């Protein structure tokens, strides 16, 4: 209830340094616990089997982190190969335009301080942490950064059976994960994309 402004924003910073990205997989994969096409893409590090915290992750644009979540145990069907813990965060860039990261292995000191005091295996915390484009928000290693973009001003996507997605209506407002990046970032990121 404290969002600011409306409309989309231009992403002026890559989620990871371009040289740190091995490949990008777009929305729509069905794998492991994802029994419907994913509503996020995957940004893989250059060395996938790297140790935790090997790569920095940055805010793509100015805004606020409005939610941080923590998973202390793996989830999904194939938990023996998954690693934990990991963090998820949602960014508000305006009242109608949001982005998201998941699977970070740690938070930046500034953000970790805001999330302090949370205990337990799984938790969610509403926050309002201002961030600037290019600001370090966390780190990853040995996994992808999940990334998604929502534009709540666009015409919602049509689903033949929308009742199947009750509780997941944000999916109707997904926006192309590459569209809002300024050049040359957009072309550099698309060059890492597995699909054309």
Short mmCIF file of C-alpha atoms in Angstrom, two decimals:
data_model
loop_
_atom_site.label_atom_id
_atom_site.label_comp_id
_atom_site.label_asym_id
_atom_site.label_seq_id
_atom_site.Cartn_x
_atom_site.Cartn_y
_atom_site.Cartn_z
CA UNK A 1 0.00 0.00 0.00
CA UNK A 2 3.00 2.33 -0.17
CA UNK A 3 4.02 1.92 -3.80
CA UNK A 4 5.16 4.93 -5.78
CA UNK A 5 4.36 5.89 -9.38
CA UNK A 6 3.03 3.94 -12.33
CA UNK A 7 4.32 2.66 -15.63
CA UNK A 8 7.28 0.59 -16.74
CA UNK A 9 10.96 1.33 -16.21
CA UNK A 10 14.10 0.74 -18.26
CA UNK A 11 16.54 -1.80 -16.81
CA UNK A 12 19.96 -0.17 -16.90
CA UNK A 13 21.94 -2.95 -15.21
CA UNK A 14 22.30 -6.68 -15.82
CA UNK A 15 21.27 -9.09 -13.02
CA UNK A 16 24.83 -10.45 -13.19
CA UNK A 17 27.95 -9.24 -14.95
CA UNK A 18 27.69 -10.32 -18.59
CA UNK A 19 30.96 -12.26 -18.31
CA UNK A 20 29.57 -14.11 -15.27
CA UNK A 21 26.57 -15.45 -17.22
CA UNK A 22 26.92 -18.84 -18.91
CA UNK A 23 23.46 -19.09 -20.47
CA UNK A 24 19.87 -17.93 -20.02
CA UNK A 25 16.76 -20.11 -20.27
CA UNK A 26 13.51 -18.17 -20.82
CA UNK A 27 10.06 -18.66 -19.28
CA UNK A 28 8.11 -21.81 -19.97
CA UNK A 29 10.25 -24.74 -18.83
CA UNK A 30 8.51 -27.71 -17.20
CA UNK A 31 11.03 -29.41 -14.91
CA UNK A 32 11.18 -30.91 -11.41
CA UNK A 33 8.36 -29.41 -9.29
CA UNK A 34 7.24 -27.13 -12.14
CA UNK A 35 4.21 -29.00 -13.43
CA UNK A 36 3.04 -25.98 -15.44
CA UNK A 37 5.34 -23.82 -17.60
CA UNK A 38 7.59 -21.68 -15.40
CA UNK A 39 6.72 -18.05 -14.83
CA UNK A 40 10.40 -17.15 -14.52
CA UNK A 41 13.57 -17.53 -16.53
CA UNK A 42 16.90 -18.99 -15.43
CA UNK A 43 20.19 -17.09 -15.53
CA UNK A 44 23.01 -19.61 -15.14
CA UNK A 45 26.50 -18.64 -13.96
CA UNK A 46 29.51 -19.18 -16.22
CA UNK A 47 30.66 -22.03 -13.96
CA UNK A 48 27.47 -23.70 -12.86
CA UNK A 49 29.00 -26.01 -10.25
CA UNK A 50 30.59 -23.10 -8.43
CA UNK A 51 30.58 -22.73 -4.64
CA UNK A 52 27.83 -20.73 -2.95
CA UNK A 53 28.28 -16.95 -3.14
CA UNK A 54 30.71 -17.17 -6.07
CA UNK A 55 28.89 -14.55 -8.20
CA UNK A 56 27.40 -11.15 -7.30
CA UNK A 57 23.80 -10.30 -8.23
CA UNK A 58 22.65 -6.70 -8.83
CA UNK A 59 19.43 -4.69 -8.96
CA UNK A 60 18.39 -4.10 -12.59
CA UNK A 61 16.74 -0.73 -11.89
CA UNK A 62 15.91 1.68 -9.09
CA UNK A 63 13.09 0.62 -6.81
CA UNK A 64 12.29 -1.07 -3.53
CA UNK A 65 12.67 -4.63 -2.35
CA UNK A 66 9.20 -5.30 -0.93
CA UNK A 67 9.45 -8.96 0.08
CA UNK A 68 12.23 -11.34 1.08
CA UNK A 69 11.67 -15.08 1.50
CA UNK A 70 13.94 -17.83 2.78
CA UNK A 71 13.96 -21.59 2.19
CA UNK A 72 16.20 -23.58 4.51
CA UNK A 73 15.36 -26.91 2.91
CA UNK A 74 15.14 -27.97 -0.74
CA UNK A 75 11.68 -28.20 -2.31
CA UNK A 76 10.45 -30.12 -5.34
CA UNK A 77 10.59 -33.68 -6.58
CA UNK A 78 14.33 -34.22 -6.80
CA UNK A 79 15.52 -32.77 -3.49
CA UNK A 80 18.61 -34.98 -3.28
CA UNK A 81 20.35 -32.88 -5.95
CA UNK A 82 19.12 -29.50 -4.72
CA UNK A 83 21.02 -27.22 -2.41
CA UNK A 84 19.76 -25.00 0.36
CA UNK A 85 19.39 -22.45 1.77
CA UNK A 86 18.22 -19.86 -0.73
CA UNK A 87 16.56 -16.47 -0.81
CA UNK A 88 13.89 -14.87 -2.97
CA UNK A 89 13.11 -11.17 -3.37
CA UNK A 90 10.51 -9.03 -5.13
CA UNK A 91 11.32 -5.56 -6.49
CA UNK A 92 8.76 -2.79 -6.91
CA UNK A 93 9.84 -0.41 -9.66
CA UNK A 94 6.43 1.31 -9.69
CA UNK A 95 2.93 0.45 -8.46
CA UNK A 96 2.36 -1.50 -11.67
CA UNK A 97 5.81 -2.85 -12.58
CA UNK A 98 7.74 -5.49 -10.61
CA UNK A 99 10.64 -7.90 -11.00
CA UNK A 100 11.85 -10.88 -9.01
CA UNK A 101 14.92 -12.93 -8.12
CA UNK A 102 15.03 -16.38 -6.58
CA UNK A 103 17.68 -18.89 -5.48
CA UNK A 104 20.23 -16.38 -4.16
CA UNK A 105 22.67 -18.13 -1.82
CA UNK A 106 23.14 -15.02 0.34
CA UNK A 107 21.95 -11.45 0.75
CA UNK A 108 24.06 -8.30 0.66
CA UNK A 109 24.94 -7.01 4.17
CA UNK A 110 22.47 -4.09 3.81
CA UNK A 111 19.58 -6.40 2.90
CA UNK A 112 20.58 -9.14 5.36
CA UNK A 113 20.36 -6.56 8.14
CA UNK A 114 16.73 -5.82 7.18
CA UNK A 115 15.94 -9.55 7.18
CA UNK A 116 17.56 -10.21 10.56
CA UNK A 117 15.49 -11.73 13.31
CA UNK A 118 13.63 -14.12 11.02
CA UNK A 119 13.98 -17.72 12.16
CA UNK A 120 12.75 -21.08 10.98
CA UNK A 121 13.16 -23.23 7.91
CA UNK A 122 10.79 -21.17 5.75
CA UNK A 123 9.82 -17.52 6.18
CA UNK A 124 8.58 -14.45 4.30
CA UNK A 125 9.09 -10.86 5.38
CA UNK A 126 7.49 -7.74 3.95
CA UNK A 127 10.11 -4.98 3.75
CA UNK A 128 10.64 -1.68 1.98
CA UNK A 129 14.34 -1.44 1.15
CA UNK A 130 15.34 1.20 -1.42
CA UNK A 131 17.81 -0.01 -4.05
CA UNK A 132 19.55 1.64 -6.99
CA UNK A 133 20.29 0.11 -10.38
CA UNK A 134 23.58 -1.78 -10.14
CA UNK A 135 23.45 -2.12 -6.37
CA UNK A 136 24.62 -5.47 -4.98
CA UNK A 137 21.61 -7.33 -3.57
CA UNK A 138 23.06 -10.80 -3.04
CA UNK A 139 25.18 -13.60 -4.42
CA UNK A 140 24.74 -17.00 -6.06
CA UNK A 141 26.78 -20.09 -6.77
CA UNK A 142 26.01 -23.61 -7.93
CA UNK A 143 22.55 -22.65 -9.19
CA UNK A 144 20.69 -20.18 -11.38
CA UNK A 145 19.20 -16.82 -10.58
CA UNK A 146 15.49 -17.10 -11.35
CA UNK A 147 14.23 -13.85 -12.91
CA UNK A 148 10.79 -12.55 -13.89
CA UNK A 149 9.11 -9.27 -14.83
CA UNK A 150 5.45 -8.27 -14.32
CA UNK A 151 3.61 -5.36 -15.95
CA UNK A 152 0.17 -4.94 -14.36
CA UNK A 153 -0.85 -2.26 -16.87
CA UNK A 154 -0.74 -4.62 -19.84
CA UNK A 155 -3.69 -6.60 -21.14
CA UNK A 156 -3.65 -9.88 -19.19
CA UNK A 157 -2.74 -13.04 -21.06
CA UNK A 158 -5.62 -15.26 -22.06
CA UNK A 159 -5.78 -18.70 -20.43
CA UNK A 160 -8.30 -21.26 -21.67
CA UNK A 161 -9.04 -22.27 -18.07
CA UNK A 162 -8.08 -19.39 -15.76
CA UNK A 163 -9.57 -21.20 -12.74
CA UNK A 164 -6.60 -23.57 -12.94
CA UNK A 165 -4.38 -20.63 -11.97
CA UNK A 166 -6.28 -19.31 -8.95
CA UNK A 167 -3.73 -17.90 -6.55
CA UNK A 168 -1.24 -17.48 -9.39
CA UNK A 169 -2.94 -14.66 -11.32
CA UNK A 170 0.31 -12.67 -11.47
CA UNK A 171 1.26 -15.09 -14.24
CA UNK A 172 -1.31 -13.36 -16.50
CA UNK A 173 0.82 -10.18 -16.39
CA UNK A 174 4.25 -11.64 -17.11
CA UNK A 175 6.29 -9.50 -19.45
CA UNK A 176 9.15 -10.53 -21.74
CA UNK A 177 12.16 -10.84 -19.42
CA UNK A 178 14.47 -9.15 -21.96
CA UNK A 179 12.22 -6.36 -23.27
CA UNK A 180 13.02 -3.57 -20.78
CA UNK A 181 16.80 -3.82 -20.79
CA UNK A 182 18.51 -0.90 -22.51
CA UNK A 183 20.99 -1.57 -25.28
CA UNK A 184 23.63 -2.91 -25.43
CA UNK A 185 22.54 -4.96 -22.37
CA UNK A 186 19.50 -6.35 -24.15
CA UNK A 187 21.54 -7.72 -27.07
CA UNK A 188 24.23 -9.06 -24.72
CA UNK A 189 21.64 -10.92 -22.65
CA UNK A 190 19.78 -12.24 -25.71
CA UNK A 191 23.09 -13.62 -27.02
CA UNK A 192 23.17 -15.85 -23.90
CA UNK A 193 19.57 -16.99 -24.43
CA UNK A 194 19.16 -20.63 -25.49
CA UNK A 195 16.13 -19.85 -27.68
CA UNK A 196 15.83 -17.46 -30.61
#
